[in-house]
Coordinates of N, CA, C and O in Angstrom, one line a residue:
M1 N 0.8 -1.7 0.0 CA 0.1 -0.4 0.2 C 1.0 1.3 0.4 O 0.2 2.1 0.2
S2 N 2.3 1.3 -0.5 CA 3.0 2.4 -0.4 C 3.1 3.0 0.7 O 3.5 4.1 0.7
G3 N 3.6 2.6 1.7 CA 3.3 3.2 3.1 C 2.2 4.1 3.3 O 2.5 4.6 4.5
V4 N 0.8 4.0 3.3 CA -0.2 4.6 3.8 C -1.1 3.4 4.5 O -1.2 2.4 3.8
A5 N -1.9 3.6 5.7 CA -1.8 2.8 6.3 C -3.3 2.4 5.9 O -4.5 3.7 5.7
A6 N -3.8 1.5 6.1 CA -5.0 1.6 5.7 C -6.9 1.2 6.5 O -6.1 2.1 8.0
K7 N -7.6 2.5 6.4 CA -8.7 2.9 7.2 C -9.8 2.0 7.4 O -10.6 1.3 6.7
L8 N -10.2 2.0 8.6 CA -11.3 0.8 8.3 C -12.5 2.1 8.0 O -12.7 2.8 8.4
D9 N -13.4 1.0 7.3 CA -14.5 1.2 6.3 C -15.7 0.5 7.0 O -16.7 1.6 7.1
H10 N -15.9 -0.4 7.3 CA -17.1 -0.7 7.7 C -16.7 -2.4 8.4 O -15.8 -2.8 8.0
C11 N -17.5 -2.7 9.4 CA -17.6 -4.6 9.8 C -19.1 -4.6 9.7 O -19.7 -4.2 9.4
V12 N -19.3 -6.2 10.0 CA -20.4 -6.3 10.3 C -20.9 -6.7 11.4 O -19.8 -7.7 11.9
I13 N -22.3 -7.0 11.6 CA -22.9 -7.7 13.1 C -23.9 -7.7 12.7 O -24.4 -8.3 11.3
H14 N -24.9 -9.2 13.3 CA -25.9 -9.6 12.9 C -26.3 -8.9 13.8 O -26.3 -9.5 15.5
V15 N -27.7 -9.2 13.9 CA -28.8 -9.1 14.3 C -30.1 -9.9 14.7 O -30.2 -10.4 12.8
S16 N -30.7 -10.4 15.6 CA -32.2 -11.1 15.1 C -33.5 -10.3 14.9 O -34.5 -11.0 13.9
D17 N -33.6 -8.7 14.9 CA -35.0 -8.8 14.6 C -34.9 -6.9 14.4 O -34.3 -6.3 15.8
W18 N -35.1 -6.4 13.5 CA -34.6 -5.3 12.8 C -35.6 -4.6 13.6 O -35.4 -2.8 13.9
T19 N -37.1 -4.5 14.4 CA -37.5 -3.4 14.7 C -37.3 -3.4 16.2 O -37.6 -2.6 16.8
V20 N -36.5 -3.7 16.6 CA -35.7 -4.1 18.0 C -34.4 -3.1 17.7 O -33.9 -2.2 18.7
S21 N -33.4 -4.0 17.0 CA -32.1 -3.2 16.7 C -31.9 -1.9 16.0 O -31.2 -1.2 16.6
N22 N -33.1 -1.4 15.2 CA -32.5 -0.3 14.8 C -33.0 0.7 15.7 O -32.6 1.7 15.7
P23 N -34.4 0.7 16.3 CA -34.3 2.4 17.1 C -33.2 1.8 18.1 O -32.4 2.6 18.8
F24 N -32.3 0.4 18.9 CA -31.1 1.0 19.8 C -30.1 1.4 18.9 O -29.6 2.6 19.5
Y25 N -30.1 1.3 17.6 CA -28.5 1.8 17.5 C -29.1 3.2 16.2 O -27.7 3.8 16.8
R26 N -30.4 2.6 16.9 CA -29.9 4.8 16.2 C -30.2 5.8 17.4 O -29.8 6.6 17.5
D27 N -31.4 5.7 18.2 CA -31.4 5.8 19.4 C -30.2 6.2 20.4 O -29.8 6.8 21.8
V28 N -29.7 5.2 20.8 CA -28.6 5.0 22.2 C -27.1 5.5 21.8 O -27.0 5.4 22.2
L29 N -26.5 4.7 20.3 CA -25.7 4.8 19.6 C -25.6 5.7 18.8 O -24.5 6.2 18.4
G30 N -26.9 6.4 18.1 CA -26.6 7.7 17.3 C -26.4 7.2 15.8 O -25.6 8.2 15.2
A31 N -26.7 5.8 15.5 CA -26.5 5.9 13.8 C -27.1 6.2 12.9 O -28.1 7.1 13.0
E32 N -26.9 6.5 12.3 CA -27.4 7.3 11.2 C -28.2 5.4 10.1 O -27.3 4.8 9.8
L33 N -29.7 5.0 10.4 CA -30.4 4.3 9.2 C -30.2 4.1 8.1 O -30.7 5.2 7.7
V34 N -29.5 3.2 7.1 CA -29.5 3.7 5.2 C -30.3 2.1 4.9 O -30.1 1.1 5.8
D35 N -31.8 2.8 4.7 CA -32.3 1.4 4.0 C -31.7 1.2 3.1 O -31.1 1.7 2.1
H36 N -31.1 -0.6 2.9 CA -30.5 -1.0 1.6 C -31.4 -1.7 0.8 O -31.6 -2.5 0.2
G37 N -33.0 -1.5 1.3 CA -33.6 -2.1 0.2 C -34.6 -3.4 1.4 O -33.2 -4.0 1.6
H38 N -36.0 -4.0 0.5 CA -36.4 -5.1 1.3 C -36.3 -5.5 2.9 O -35.9 -6.2 3.0
G39 N -36.2 -4.4 3.4 CA -36.7 -4.4 5.1 C -35.1 -4.5 5.4 O -35.3 -5.0 6.9
T40 N -33.8 -4.3 4.7 CA -32.2 -4.2 5.7 C -32.3 -3.4 5.3 O -32.4 -2.0 5.1
W41 N -30.7 -2.8 6.6 CA -30.7 -2.0 7.1 C -28.9 -2.3 7.0 O -28.8 -2.9 7.6
V42 N -28.1 -0.6 7.4 CA -26.9 -0.3 7.5 C -26.8 0.9 8.5 O -28.1 1.4 8.0
Y43 N -26.3 0.4 9.7 CA -25.7 1.4 10.5 C -24.7 2.8 10.1 O -23.8 2.6 9.2
R44 N -24.7 3.3 10.0 CA -23.7 4.8 9.1 C -23.1 5.8 10.9 O -24.2 6.1 11.3
F45 N -21.9 5.8 11.0 CA -21.5 6.3 12.2 C -20.6 7.6 11.2 O -19.2 7.9 11.3
G46 N -21.3 8.5 10.6 CA -20.2 9.3 10.4 C -19.9 8.8 8.4 O -20.0 8.2 8.0
A47 N -18.1 8.7 8.8 CA -17.7 8.0 7.8 C -17.5 6.4 7.6 O -17.0 5.4 7.1
Q48 N -17.8 5.7 9.2 CA -17.7 4.6 9.3 C -19.2 4.0 9.0 O -19.9 4.5 9.4
Q49 N -19.1 2.4 8.9 CA -20.5 1.8 9.0 C -20.4 0.7 9.7 O -19.2 0.1 9.4
L50 N -21.0 0.3 9.9 CA -21.9 -1.3 10.5 C -23.0 -1.5 9.4 O -23.7 -1.4 9.1
N51 N -22.2 -3.1 8.4 CA -23.1 -3.6 7.0 C -24.1 -4.4 8.4 O -23.1 -5.4 9.9
V52 N -25.3 -4.7 8.4 CA -25.9 -5.3 9.3 C -26.5 -7.2 8.7 O -27.2 -6.6 7.7
H53 N -26.4 -8.0 9.2 CA -26.4 -9.3 8.9 C -27.9 -9.7 9.5 O -27.7 -9.3 10.8
G54 N -28.9 -9.9 9.2 CA -29.8 -9.4 9.6 C -31.2 -10.3 9.1 O -31.3 -11.0 7.6
P55 N -32.4 -10.7 9.3 CA -33.5 -11.5 8.5 C -33.3 -10.9 7.1 O -34.2 -9.3 7.2
G56 N -33.8 -11.0 5.8 CA -33.8 -10.9 4.7 C -32.5 -10.5 4.0 O -32.5 -10.4 2.7
V57 N -31.3 -10.7 4.6 CA -29.9 -10.3 3.8 C -29.2 -11.6 4.0 O -29.4 -12.5 4.2
P58 N -28.8 -11.9 3.0 CA -28.2 -12.6 2.2 C -26.1 -12.9 2.8 O -26.1 -14.2 3.1
G59 N -26.2 -12.0 2.5 CA -24.8 -12.0 3.2 C -24.0 -13.0 2.2 O -22.9 -13.8 3.1
D60 N -24.1 -12.0 1.3 CA -22.5 -12.7 0.2 C -22.2 -12.2 -0.3 O -21.8 -10.9 -0.6
P61 N -20.0 -12.0 -0.2 CA -20.0 -13.5 1.0 C -19.8 -13.0 2.5 O -19.6 -12.3 2.7
N62 N -19.8 -14.4 3.2 CA -19.6 -14.3 3.9 C -17.9 -14.6 4.9 O -17.4 -15.5 3.6
A63 N -18.3 -14.1 6.5 CA -16.7 -14.7 6.7 C -17.3 -16.3 6.5 O -17.6 -16.9 6.2
K64 N -15.8 -17.1 6.8 CA -15.5 -18.7 6.6 C -17.1 -18.7 8.7 O -17.2 -19.6 7.9
I65 N -16.1 -18.2 9.1 CA -17.5 -18.7 10.5 C -18.4 -17.2 10.6 O -18.3 -16.4 11.2
P66 N -19.1 -17.5 9.7 CA -20.1 -16.2 9.7 C -20.7 -15.8 11.7 O -20.7 -16.1 12.1
V67 N -20.4 -14.0 11.4 CA -20.8 -13.9 13.1 C -22.0 -13.7 13.3 O -23.6 -13.8 12.4
A68 N -22.6 -14.1 14.5 CA -23.8 -14.8 14.5 C -24.5 -13.4 15.9 O -23.8 -12.8 16.1
P69 N -25.9 -13.1 15.8 CA -26.9 -12.2 16.9 C -26.0 -12.6 18.3 O -25.6 -13.6 18.3
G70 N -25.7 -11.8 18.9 CA -24.7 -11.4 19.9 C -23.8 -11.4 20.0 O -22.6 -11.8 21.3
N71 N -22.9 -11.7 19.1 CA -21.3 -12.4 18.7 C -20.7 -11.5 18.6 O -18.8 -11.7 17.8
S72 N -20.6 -10.1 18.8 CA -20.2 -8.7 18.4 C -19.5 -8.2 19.6 O -20.2 -8.3 20.6
D73 N -18.5 -7.7 19.3 CA -17.3 -6.4 20.4 C -17.2 -5.4 19.7 O -16.4 -5.9 19.3
L74 N -18.4 -4.2 19.8 CA -17.5 -2.5 19.5 C -17.5 -2.2 20.7 O -17.8 -1.6 21.6
C75 N -16.5 -0.7 20.1 CA -16.3 0.3 21.6 C -16.9 1.6 20.0 O -16.4 1.7 19.3
F76 N -17.1 2.3 20.7 CA -17.4 3.5 20.2 C -17.6 4.8 21.5 O -17.0 4.5 22.5
E77 N -16.2 5.7 20.6 CA -15.7 6.8 21.2 C -17.0 7.3 21.6 O -17.7 7.7 21.0
W78 N -17.3 8.1 23.2 CA -17.9 8.9 23.9 C -17.7 10.4 24.0 O -16.6 10.3 23.9
G79 N -18.2 11.3 23.1 CA -17.6 12.4 23.0 C -17.2 14.0 24.4 O -17.1 15.0 24.6
G80 N -18.1 13.1 25.3 CA -18.0 14.3 26.2 C -17.3 13.5 27.5 O -17.0 12.0 27.4
P81 N -17.6 13.5 28.8 CA -17.1 12.9 30.1 C -18.0 11.4 30.5 O -19.2 11.6 29.9
I82 N -17.6 10.5 30.6 CA -17.8 9.1 30.9 C -19.3 9.1 31.3 O -20.4 8.4 31.3
E83 N -19.1 10.2 32.3 CA -20.5 10.2 33.1 C -21.9 10.7 32.8 O -22.4 10.3 32.9
D84 N -21.7 11.2 31.4 CA -22.8 11.4 30.5 C -23.7 10.9 29.9 O -24.4 9.9 29.4
A85 N -22.4 9.9 29.5 CA -22.5 8.4 28.4 C -23.4 7.3 29.9 O -24.6 6.7 28.9
A86 N -23.4 7.3 30.3 CA -24.0 6.5 31.5 C -25.4 6.8 32.4 O -26.1 6.4 31.9
E87 N -25.4 8.4 31.9 CA -26.7 9.4 32.1 C -27.6 9.0 31.0 O -28.4 8.3 30.9
H88 N -26.5 8.8 29.4 CA -27.6 8.7 28.6 C -28.3 7.4 28.0 O -29.1 6.7 27.8
L89 N -26.8 6.2 28.7 CA -27.7 4.3 28.9 C -28.6 4.7 29.7 O -30.1 4.0 29.3
R90 N -28.7 5.2 30.7 CA -29.6 5.2 32.2 C -30.9 5.8 31.4 O -32.2 4.4 31.4
R91 N -31.6 6.4 30.5 CA -32.2 7.5 30.0 C -32.9 6.6 29.3 O -34.3 6.5 28.7
H92 N -32.3 5.9 28.8 CA -32.7 5.0 27.2 C -33.3 3.5 28.0 O -33.1 2.6 27.0
G93 N -33.2 3.1 29.2 CA -32.9 2.1 30.0 C -32.0 0.3 29.9 O -32.7 -0.6 30.1
V94 N -31.0 1.4 29.8 CA -30.3 0.5 29.0 C -29.0 0.1 30.5 O -28.8 1.0 30.4
E95 N -29.0 -1.0 30.5 CA -28.0 -1.4 31.6 C -26.8 -1.4 31.5 O -26.3 -1.7 30.8
I96 N -26.1 -0.9 32.4 CA -24.7 -1.3 32.4 C -24.3 -2.2 33.3 O -24.2 -2.3 33.9
E97 N -23.5 -2.6 32.5 CA -22.7 -4.3 32.7 C -21.5 -3.6 33.6 O -21.2 -4.6 34.7
M98 N -20.9 -3.2 33.1 CA -19.7 -2.4 33.9 C -18.5 -1.4 33.7 O -19.0 -1.0 32.5
G99 N -18.6 -0.6 34.6 CA -17.8 0.8 34.5 C -18.5 1.7 35.2 O -19.8 1.6 35.9
P100 N -17.9 2.6 35.2 CA -16.8 3.7 34.6 C -15.3 3.0 35.0 O -15.2 2.1 36.1
V101 N -14.8 2.5 34.0 CA -13.6 1.5 34.4 C -12.2 2.5 33.0 O -12.6 2.4 32.1
S102 N -10.6 2.1 33.8 CA -9.7 2.7 33.2 C -9.9 1.7 31.7 O -9.0 0.4 32.0
R103 N -9.9 2.3 31.1 CA -9.1 1.3 29.4 C -8.2 1.4 28.4 O -8.4 3.2 28.6
R104 N -7.6 1.2 27.9 CA -7.0 1.4 26.9 C -7.6 1.6 25.4 O -7.7 0.1 24.8
G105 N -7.8 2.5 24.8 CA -8.2 2.4 23.6 C -7.7 3.1 22.3 O -6.5 2.9 22.1
A106 N -8.0 3.5 20.8 CA -7.2 3.4 19.8 C -6.1 4.8 20.1 O -5.3 5.3 19.9
R107 N -7.0 5.7 21.3 CA -6.4 7.1 21.6 C -5.8 7.5 22.1 O -5.1 8.0 23.1
G108 N -5.4 6.1 22.9 CA -4.6 5.8 24.4 C -5.9 6.1 25.3 O -6.6 5.0 25.4
R109 N -5.5 5.9 26.3 CA -6.0 5.7 28.0 C -7.6 6.2 28.1 O -7.3 7.8 27.6
G110 N -8.5 5.8 28.2 CA -10.2 6.7 28.4 C -10.6 5.5 29.5 O -9.9 5.0 30.2
T111 N -11.6 6.0 29.8 CA -12.9 5.5 30.6 C -14.1 5.2 29.5 O -14.6 5.5 28.9
S112 N -14.5 3.7 30.5 CA -15.4 3.1 29.5 C -16.4 2.5 30.8 O -16.2 2.6 31.3
V113 N -17.8 2.0 29.8 CA -18.7 2.0 30.2 C -19.4 0.7 29.4 O -19.2 0.9 28.1
Y114 N -19.9 0.0 29.7 CA -20.0 -1.4 28.9 C -21.4 -2.3 28.9 O -21.8 -1.8 29.8
F115 N -22.0 -2.5 28.4 CA -23.3 -3.0 27.9 C -24.1 -3.8 27.1 O -23.0 -3.9 25.8
R116 N -24.9 -3.9 27.2 CA -25.9 -5.0 25.7 C -26.4 -5.0 24.7 O -27.1 -3.9 25.3
D117 N -26.1 -5.1 23.0 CA -27.1 -4.4 22.5 C -28.5 -5.6 22.6 O -28.3 -6.2 23.2
P118 N -29.5 -5.1 21.7 CA -30.6 -6.3 22.4 C -30.4 -7.7 21.8 O -31.4 -8.8 22.6
D119 N -29.3 -8.1 21.1 CA -29.2 -9.3 20.5 C -27.9 -10.3 22.2 O -27.6 -11.2 22.4
G120 N -27.2 -9.0 22.5 CA -26.3 -9.4 23.7 C -25.3 -9.0 23.2 O -23.9 -9.9 23.7
S121 N -24.5 -8.6 21.8 CA -23.6 -8.3 22.1 C -22.4 -7.5 22.7 O -23.7 -6.4 23.3
L122 N -22.0 -7.6 23.3 CA -20.8 -6.5 23.8 C -21.1 -5.0 23.2 O -20.0 -5.0 22.5
M123 N -21.0 -4.0 24.1 CA -20.7 -3.2 23.7 C -19.8 -1.6 24.7 O -20.0 -2.0 25.7
E124 N -19.2 -0.6 24.0 CA -18.6 -0.1 25.2 C -18.9 1.4 24.4 O -19.0 1.9 23.2
F125 N -18.6 1.8 25.5 CA -18.1 4.0 25.0 C -17.2 4.0 25.9 O -16.9 3.7 26.9
I126 N -16.5 4.8 25.4 CA -14.9 5.1 25.6 C -14.6 6.4 25.6 O -15.1 7.4 24.4
S127 N -14.6 6.9 26.9 CA -14.5 8.5 26.7 C -13.0 9.1 27.0 O -12.4 8.6 28.1
Y128 N -12.4 10.0 26.4 CA -10.4 10.2 26.4 C -10.7 11.8 27.3 O -9.8 11.9 27.5
C129 N -12.2 12.4 27.4 CA -12.2 13.7 28.1 C -11.5 12.8 29.8 O -11.6 12.2 30.6
D130 N -11.2 13.7 30.5 CA -10.3 13.8 31.6 C -11.3 13.8 32.9 O -12.5 14.6 32.6

């Protein structure tokens, strides 16, 4: 690649019920829901995207062992204090499984809270704010 680092464009998650997952990813994580037709969706976060395998998605080609609902572990950067992220989760009725705890992320040391999506995939908000 001529010395240029690759950048993450998208990754894949799997959901079991669009009517439950779409509001969660939109309201809790702030995703833009992009209609892919035939009742299927992708979740966009600015320049990054989660391609979503779920009901009605053929998923071709698939990974050798396709991702299953509840089988993902994703971290999202929270732009403010982690206490605001925790309050945001509580307002949406999302249980915090762990945190706030100190963690190392892509930008170094941060503070995280962990929670689950409707299928049980592990989600994390990390804040790099002091």
